[in-house]
């Protein structure tokens, strides 16, 4: 069984939203979810986001196809996301 692959995307131009990020990754396979992070207080675009691809094969294809690609004047950096850290202090 193939598992979902979560990708971490850095250096996202501030004109890119989650919808555009999903469109960017769609040619490489099924995008389960895409999100761009914004600062909670100011609402400013942080330039980072996450994309979940439906399989590891599609995720690796997306890394190969998009990492280093220039989008709206910025070079995107795409890598496999690290597992979320658990706060042991509750």
C-alpha positions as MATLAB code, in Angstrom:
seq = 'XXXXXXXXXXXXXXXXXXXXXXXXXXXXXXXXXXXXXXXXXXXXXXXXXXXXXXXXXXXXXXXXXXXXXXXXXXXXXXXXXXXXXXXXXX';
ca = [
       0.000    0.000    0.000;
       1.311    3.436   -0.886;
       1.254    6.035    1.826;
       0.702    9.769    1.601;
       3.906   11.786    1.333;
       4.041   15.167    3.041;
       6.298   17.740    1.387;
       7.752   20.910    2.902;
       7.989   23.851    0.490;
      10.203   26.888    1.202;
      10.770   30.238   -0.504;
       7.182   30.535   -1.760;
       6.502   33.978   -3.309;
       3.941   35.971   -1.323;
       1.642   36.070   -4.355;
       1.178   32.267   -4.192;
      -1.761   30.887   -2.203;
      -2.744   27.281   -1.409;
      -4.837   26.954   -4.573;
      -1.927   27.955   -6.825;
       0.425   25.683   -4.859;
      -1.964   22.772   -5.506;
      -2.035   23.599   -9.232;
       1.765   23.681   -9.292;
       2.039   20.162   -7.822;
      -0.942   18.567   -9.637;
       1.008   17.528  -12.779;
       3.025   15.125  -10.594;
       0.043   13.261   -9.131;
      -2.921   13.590   -6.821;
      -2.590   16.449   -4.342;
      -4.336   15.444   -1.100;
      -3.882   18.887    0.458;
      -1.873   22.070    0.037;
      -1.434   24.907    2.483;
       0.588   28.080    2.752;
       1.427   29.339    6.237;
       0.594   32.844    7.396;
       1.598   34.659   10.580;
      -1.288   34.483   13.063;
      -0.819   37.993   14.410;
      -0.047   39.996   11.278;
      -1.568   37.766    8.603;
       1.669   38.046    6.615;
       2.691   35.286    4.214;
       5.559   33.253    5.750;
       6.907   31.914    2.459;
       6.556   28.282    3.538;
       3.933   25.612    3.088;
       3.079   21.943    2.936;
       1.766   19.741    0.151;
       0.523   16.193    0.668;
       0.822   13.895   -2.345;
      -1.250   10.693   -2.465;
       1.756    8.371   -2.848;
       5.456    8.436   -2.106;
       6.171    7.907   -5.821;
       4.194   11.050   -6.708;
       5.866   12.957   -3.878;
       9.330   12.035   -5.117;
       8.330   13.010   -8.670;
       7.132   16.393   -7.371;
      10.412   16.971   -5.507;
      12.351   16.081   -8.664;
      10.189   18.304  -10.859;
       9.716   21.368   -8.662;
      12.764   21.663   -6.354;
      14.941   24.463   -7.704;
      12.276   25.666  -10.142;
      11.813   29.426  -10.363;
       8.268   30.591   -9.722;
       7.478   34.308   -9.895;
      11.116   35.244   -9.357;
      11.860   32.894   -6.448;
      13.518   29.477   -6.513;
      11.332   26.949   -4.706;
      12.873   24.449   -2.297;
      10.937   21.213   -1.884;
      11.844   18.371    0.451;
      10.197   15.545    2.321;
       8.648   16.992    5.477;
       9.956   15.778    8.801;
       7.441   14.233   11.203;
       5.733   16.741   13.469;
       7.455   16.975   16.843;
       5.480   15.943   19.892;
       5.578   18.165   22.941;
       6.521   15.824   25.781;
       5.479   18.446   28.350;
       1.839   18.284   27.270;
];
